[in-house]
PDB file of C-alpha atoms in Angstrom:
ATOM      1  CA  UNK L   1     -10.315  13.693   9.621  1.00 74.00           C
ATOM      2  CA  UNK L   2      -7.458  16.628   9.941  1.00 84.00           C
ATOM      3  CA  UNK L   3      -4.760  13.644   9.781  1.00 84.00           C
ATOM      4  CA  UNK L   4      -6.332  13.113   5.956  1.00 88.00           C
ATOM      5  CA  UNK L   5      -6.502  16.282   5.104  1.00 90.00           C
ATOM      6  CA  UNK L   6      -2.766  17.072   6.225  1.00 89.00           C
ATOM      7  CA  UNK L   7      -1.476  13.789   4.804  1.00 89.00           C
ATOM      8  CA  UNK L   8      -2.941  14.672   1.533  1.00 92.00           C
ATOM      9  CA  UNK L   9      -2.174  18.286   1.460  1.00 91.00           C
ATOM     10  CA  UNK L  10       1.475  17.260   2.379  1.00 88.00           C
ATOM     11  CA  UNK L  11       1.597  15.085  -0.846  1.00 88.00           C
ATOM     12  CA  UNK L  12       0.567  18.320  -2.633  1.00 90.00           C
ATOM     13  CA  UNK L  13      -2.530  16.662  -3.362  1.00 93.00           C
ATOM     14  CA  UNK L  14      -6.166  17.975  -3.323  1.00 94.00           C
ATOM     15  CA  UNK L  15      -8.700  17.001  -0.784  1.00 93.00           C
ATOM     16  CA  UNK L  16     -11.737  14.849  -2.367  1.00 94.00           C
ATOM     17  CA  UNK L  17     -14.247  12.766  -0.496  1.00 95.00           C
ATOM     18  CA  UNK L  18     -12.859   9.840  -2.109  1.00 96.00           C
ATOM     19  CA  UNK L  19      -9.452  10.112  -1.325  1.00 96.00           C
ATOM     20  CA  UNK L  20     -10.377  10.814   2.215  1.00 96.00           C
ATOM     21  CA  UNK L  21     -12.078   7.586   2.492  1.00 96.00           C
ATOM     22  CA  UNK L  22     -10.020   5.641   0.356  1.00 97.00           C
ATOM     23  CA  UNK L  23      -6.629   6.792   2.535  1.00 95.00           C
ATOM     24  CA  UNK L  24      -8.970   6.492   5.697  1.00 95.00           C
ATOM     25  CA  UNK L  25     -10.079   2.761   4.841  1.00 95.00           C
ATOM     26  CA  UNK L  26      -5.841   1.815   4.621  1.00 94.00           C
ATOM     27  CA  UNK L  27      -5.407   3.791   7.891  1.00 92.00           C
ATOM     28  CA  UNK L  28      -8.350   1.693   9.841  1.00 92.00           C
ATOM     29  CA  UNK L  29      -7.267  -1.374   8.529  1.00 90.00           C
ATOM     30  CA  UNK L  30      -3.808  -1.148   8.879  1.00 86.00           C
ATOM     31  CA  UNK L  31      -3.030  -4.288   6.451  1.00 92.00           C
ATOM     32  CA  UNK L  32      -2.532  -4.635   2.665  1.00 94.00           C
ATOM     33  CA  UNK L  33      -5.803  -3.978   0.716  1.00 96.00           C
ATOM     34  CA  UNK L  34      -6.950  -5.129  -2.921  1.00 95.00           C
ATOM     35  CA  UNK L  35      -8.796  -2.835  -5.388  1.00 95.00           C
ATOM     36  CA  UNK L  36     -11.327  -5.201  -4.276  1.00 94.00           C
ATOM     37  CA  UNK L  37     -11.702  -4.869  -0.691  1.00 94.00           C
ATOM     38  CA  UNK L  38     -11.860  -1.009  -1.622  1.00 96.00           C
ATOM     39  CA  UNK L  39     -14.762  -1.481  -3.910  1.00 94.00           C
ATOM     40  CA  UNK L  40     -16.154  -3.713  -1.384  1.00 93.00           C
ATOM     41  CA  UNK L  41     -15.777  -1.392   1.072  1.00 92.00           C
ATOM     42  CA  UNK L  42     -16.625   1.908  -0.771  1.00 93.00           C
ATOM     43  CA  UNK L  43     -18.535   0.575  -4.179  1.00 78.00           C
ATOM     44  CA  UNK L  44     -21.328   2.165  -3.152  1.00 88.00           C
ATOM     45  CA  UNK L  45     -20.171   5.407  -3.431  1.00 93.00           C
ATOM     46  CA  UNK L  46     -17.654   5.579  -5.849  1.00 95.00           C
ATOM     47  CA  UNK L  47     -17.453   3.299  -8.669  1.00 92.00           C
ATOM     48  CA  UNK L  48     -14.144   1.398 -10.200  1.00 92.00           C
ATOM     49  CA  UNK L  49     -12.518   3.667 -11.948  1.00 95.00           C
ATOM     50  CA  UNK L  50     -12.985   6.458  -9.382  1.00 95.00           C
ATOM     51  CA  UNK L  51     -11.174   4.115  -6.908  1.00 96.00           C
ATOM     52  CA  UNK L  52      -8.395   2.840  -9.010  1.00 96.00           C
ATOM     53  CA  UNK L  53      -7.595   6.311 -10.415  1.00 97.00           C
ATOM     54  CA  UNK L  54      -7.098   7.636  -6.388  1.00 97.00           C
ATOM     55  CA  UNK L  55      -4.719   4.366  -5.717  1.00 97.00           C
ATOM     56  CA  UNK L  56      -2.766   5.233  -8.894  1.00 96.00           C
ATOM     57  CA  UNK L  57      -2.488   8.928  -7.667  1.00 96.00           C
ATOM     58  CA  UNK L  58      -1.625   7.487  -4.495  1.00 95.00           C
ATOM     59  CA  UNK L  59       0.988   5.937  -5.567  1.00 92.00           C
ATOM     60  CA  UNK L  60       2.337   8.167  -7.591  1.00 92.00           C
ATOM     61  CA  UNK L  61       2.689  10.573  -4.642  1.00 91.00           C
ATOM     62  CA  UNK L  62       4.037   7.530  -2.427  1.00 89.00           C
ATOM     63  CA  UNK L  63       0.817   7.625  -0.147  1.00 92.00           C
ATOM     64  CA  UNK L  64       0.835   4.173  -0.899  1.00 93.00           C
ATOM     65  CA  UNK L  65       3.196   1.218  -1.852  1.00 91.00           C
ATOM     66  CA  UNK L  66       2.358  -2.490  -4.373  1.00 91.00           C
ATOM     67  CA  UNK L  67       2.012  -5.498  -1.907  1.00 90.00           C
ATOM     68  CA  UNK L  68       2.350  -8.379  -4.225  1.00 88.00           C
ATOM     69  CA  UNK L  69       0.702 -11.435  -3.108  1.00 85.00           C
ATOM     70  CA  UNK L  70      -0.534 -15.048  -4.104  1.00 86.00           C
ATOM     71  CA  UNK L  71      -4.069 -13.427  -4.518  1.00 86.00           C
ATOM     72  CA  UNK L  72      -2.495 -10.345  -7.247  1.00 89.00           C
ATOM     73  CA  UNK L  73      -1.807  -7.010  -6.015  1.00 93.00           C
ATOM     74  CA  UNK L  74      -2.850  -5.253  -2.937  1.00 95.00           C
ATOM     75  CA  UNK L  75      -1.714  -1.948  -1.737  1.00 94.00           C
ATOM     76  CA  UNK L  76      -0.615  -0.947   1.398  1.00 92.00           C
ATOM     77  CA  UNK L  77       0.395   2.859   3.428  1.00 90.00           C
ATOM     78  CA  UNK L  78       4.326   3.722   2.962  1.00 86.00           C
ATOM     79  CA  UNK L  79       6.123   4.809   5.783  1.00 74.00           C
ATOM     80  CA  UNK L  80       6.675   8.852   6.369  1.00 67.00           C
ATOM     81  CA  UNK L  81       9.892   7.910   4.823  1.00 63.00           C
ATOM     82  CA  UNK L  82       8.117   7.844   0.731  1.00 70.00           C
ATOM     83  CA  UNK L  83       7.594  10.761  -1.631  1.00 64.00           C
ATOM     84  CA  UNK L  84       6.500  11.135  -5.244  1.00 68.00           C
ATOM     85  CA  UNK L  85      10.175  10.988  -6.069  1.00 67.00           C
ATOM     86  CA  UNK L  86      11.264   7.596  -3.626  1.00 69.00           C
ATOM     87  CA  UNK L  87       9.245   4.800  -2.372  1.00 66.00           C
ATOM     88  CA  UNK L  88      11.408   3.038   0.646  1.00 67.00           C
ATOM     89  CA  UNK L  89       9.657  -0.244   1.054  1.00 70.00           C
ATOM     90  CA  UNK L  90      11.974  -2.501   0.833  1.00 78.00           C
ATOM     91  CA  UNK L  91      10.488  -4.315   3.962  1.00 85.00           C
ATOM     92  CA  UNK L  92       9.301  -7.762   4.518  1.00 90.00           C
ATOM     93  CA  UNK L  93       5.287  -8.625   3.459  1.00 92.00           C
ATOM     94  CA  UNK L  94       3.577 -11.245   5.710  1.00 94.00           C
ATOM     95  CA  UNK L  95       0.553 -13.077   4.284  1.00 95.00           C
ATOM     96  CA  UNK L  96      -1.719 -14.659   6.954  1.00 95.00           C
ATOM     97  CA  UNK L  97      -2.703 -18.343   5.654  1.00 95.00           C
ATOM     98  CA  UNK L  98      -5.543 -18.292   8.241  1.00 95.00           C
ATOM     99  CA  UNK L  99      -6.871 -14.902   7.890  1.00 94.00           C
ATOM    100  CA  UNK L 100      -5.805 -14.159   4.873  1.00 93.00           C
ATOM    101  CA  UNK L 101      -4.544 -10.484   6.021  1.00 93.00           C
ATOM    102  CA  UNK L 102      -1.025  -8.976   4.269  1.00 94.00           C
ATOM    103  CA  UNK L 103       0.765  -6.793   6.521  1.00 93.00           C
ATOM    104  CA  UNK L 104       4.077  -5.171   6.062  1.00 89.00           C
ATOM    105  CA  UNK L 105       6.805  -5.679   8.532  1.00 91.00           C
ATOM    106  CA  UNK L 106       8.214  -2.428   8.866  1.00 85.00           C
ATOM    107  CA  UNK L 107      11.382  -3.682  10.985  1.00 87.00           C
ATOM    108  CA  UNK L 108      12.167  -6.246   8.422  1.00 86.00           C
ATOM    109  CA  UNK L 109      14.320  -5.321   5.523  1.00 83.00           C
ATOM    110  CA  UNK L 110      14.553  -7.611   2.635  1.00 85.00           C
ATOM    111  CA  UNK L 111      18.293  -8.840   2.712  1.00 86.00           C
ATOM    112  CA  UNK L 112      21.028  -7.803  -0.270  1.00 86.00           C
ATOM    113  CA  UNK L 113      20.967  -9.952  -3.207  1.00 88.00           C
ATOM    114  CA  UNK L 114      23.999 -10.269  -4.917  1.00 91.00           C
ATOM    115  CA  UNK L 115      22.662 -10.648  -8.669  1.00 93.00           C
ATOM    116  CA  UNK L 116      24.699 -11.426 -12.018  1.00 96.00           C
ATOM    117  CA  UNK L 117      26.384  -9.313 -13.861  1.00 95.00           C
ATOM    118  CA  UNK L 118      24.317  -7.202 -15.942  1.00 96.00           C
ATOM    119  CA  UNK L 119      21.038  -7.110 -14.157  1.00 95.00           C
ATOM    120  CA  UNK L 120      20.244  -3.646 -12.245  1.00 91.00           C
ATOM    121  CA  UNK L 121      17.028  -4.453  -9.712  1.00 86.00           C
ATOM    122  CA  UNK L 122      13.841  -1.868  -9.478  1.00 81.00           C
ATOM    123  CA  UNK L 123      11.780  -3.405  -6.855  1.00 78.00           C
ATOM    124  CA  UNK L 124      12.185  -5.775  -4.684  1.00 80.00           C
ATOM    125  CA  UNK L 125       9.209  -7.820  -3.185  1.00 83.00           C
ATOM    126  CA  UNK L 126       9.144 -10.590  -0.629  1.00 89.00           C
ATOM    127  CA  UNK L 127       6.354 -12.453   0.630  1.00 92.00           C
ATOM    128  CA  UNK L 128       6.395 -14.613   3.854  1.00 93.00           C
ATOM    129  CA  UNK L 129       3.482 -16.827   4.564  1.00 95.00           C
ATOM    130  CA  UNK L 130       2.472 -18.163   7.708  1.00 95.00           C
ATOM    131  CA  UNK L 131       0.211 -17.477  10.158  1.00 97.00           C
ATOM    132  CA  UNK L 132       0.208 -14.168  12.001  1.00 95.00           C
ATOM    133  CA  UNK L 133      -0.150 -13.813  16.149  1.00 94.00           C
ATOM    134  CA  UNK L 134      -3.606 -13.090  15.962  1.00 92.00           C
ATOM    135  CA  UNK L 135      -4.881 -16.274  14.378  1.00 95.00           C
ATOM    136  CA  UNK L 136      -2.268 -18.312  16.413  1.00 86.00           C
ATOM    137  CA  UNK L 137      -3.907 -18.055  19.547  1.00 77.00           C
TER     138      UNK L 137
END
């Protein structure tokens, strides 16, 4: 409970039951989560717009990072590395077929792209599916 309280408080953010459990559901599940498996997991306490408001603050304040997959968009815990003024995620995503679980790989980096004149890139995103170690056994 003190590791969400100092997380948010170092994001300059204010403590709320709902961020609590919102940034406590990411840290117990340690994989990519949908606004969906949020309101799954917490509907009953908060409704829609309470949870989508906290990821949006979350991301603003780079709690968070976008985990796009073949499903839509999930969300998923930055690194210490990410403030409210730089995300650095420009890992690898790894989307269980099996499972179905989206987990970032930290170690990863997405290699340069070289792109044509003229373009200037924002975000980069890239999604490896497969099956992970646990559902290879």
């Amino acid at each position: 409970m003190e590791q969400l309280r100092e997380t948010l408080k170092g994001h300059h953010l204010r403590t709320t039951t709902c961020r609590e459990d919102v940034l406590s559901a990411f840290i117990n599940k340690k994989n990519a989560l949908s606004h969906g498996d949020l309101e799954g997991a917490l509907g009953e306490n908060y409704d829609r717009v309470t949870i989508y408001r906290t990821l949006k603050t979350f991301l603003e304040k780079g709690i968070i990072h976008k985990v796009l997959d073949d499903e839509g968009m999930r969300y998923a815990l930055c690194s210490n590395n990410c403030s409210e003024e730089k995300h650095q995620h420009d890992h690898i995503h790894f989307k269980c077929n099996a499972c179905g679980e989206t987990n970032c790989l930290e170690n990863l980096h997405i290699p340069a792209v070289q792109l044509p004149q003229g373009y200037k890139p924002e975000n980069f995103n890239l999604l490896i599916q497969g099956t992970c170690p646990k559902c290879n056994n």
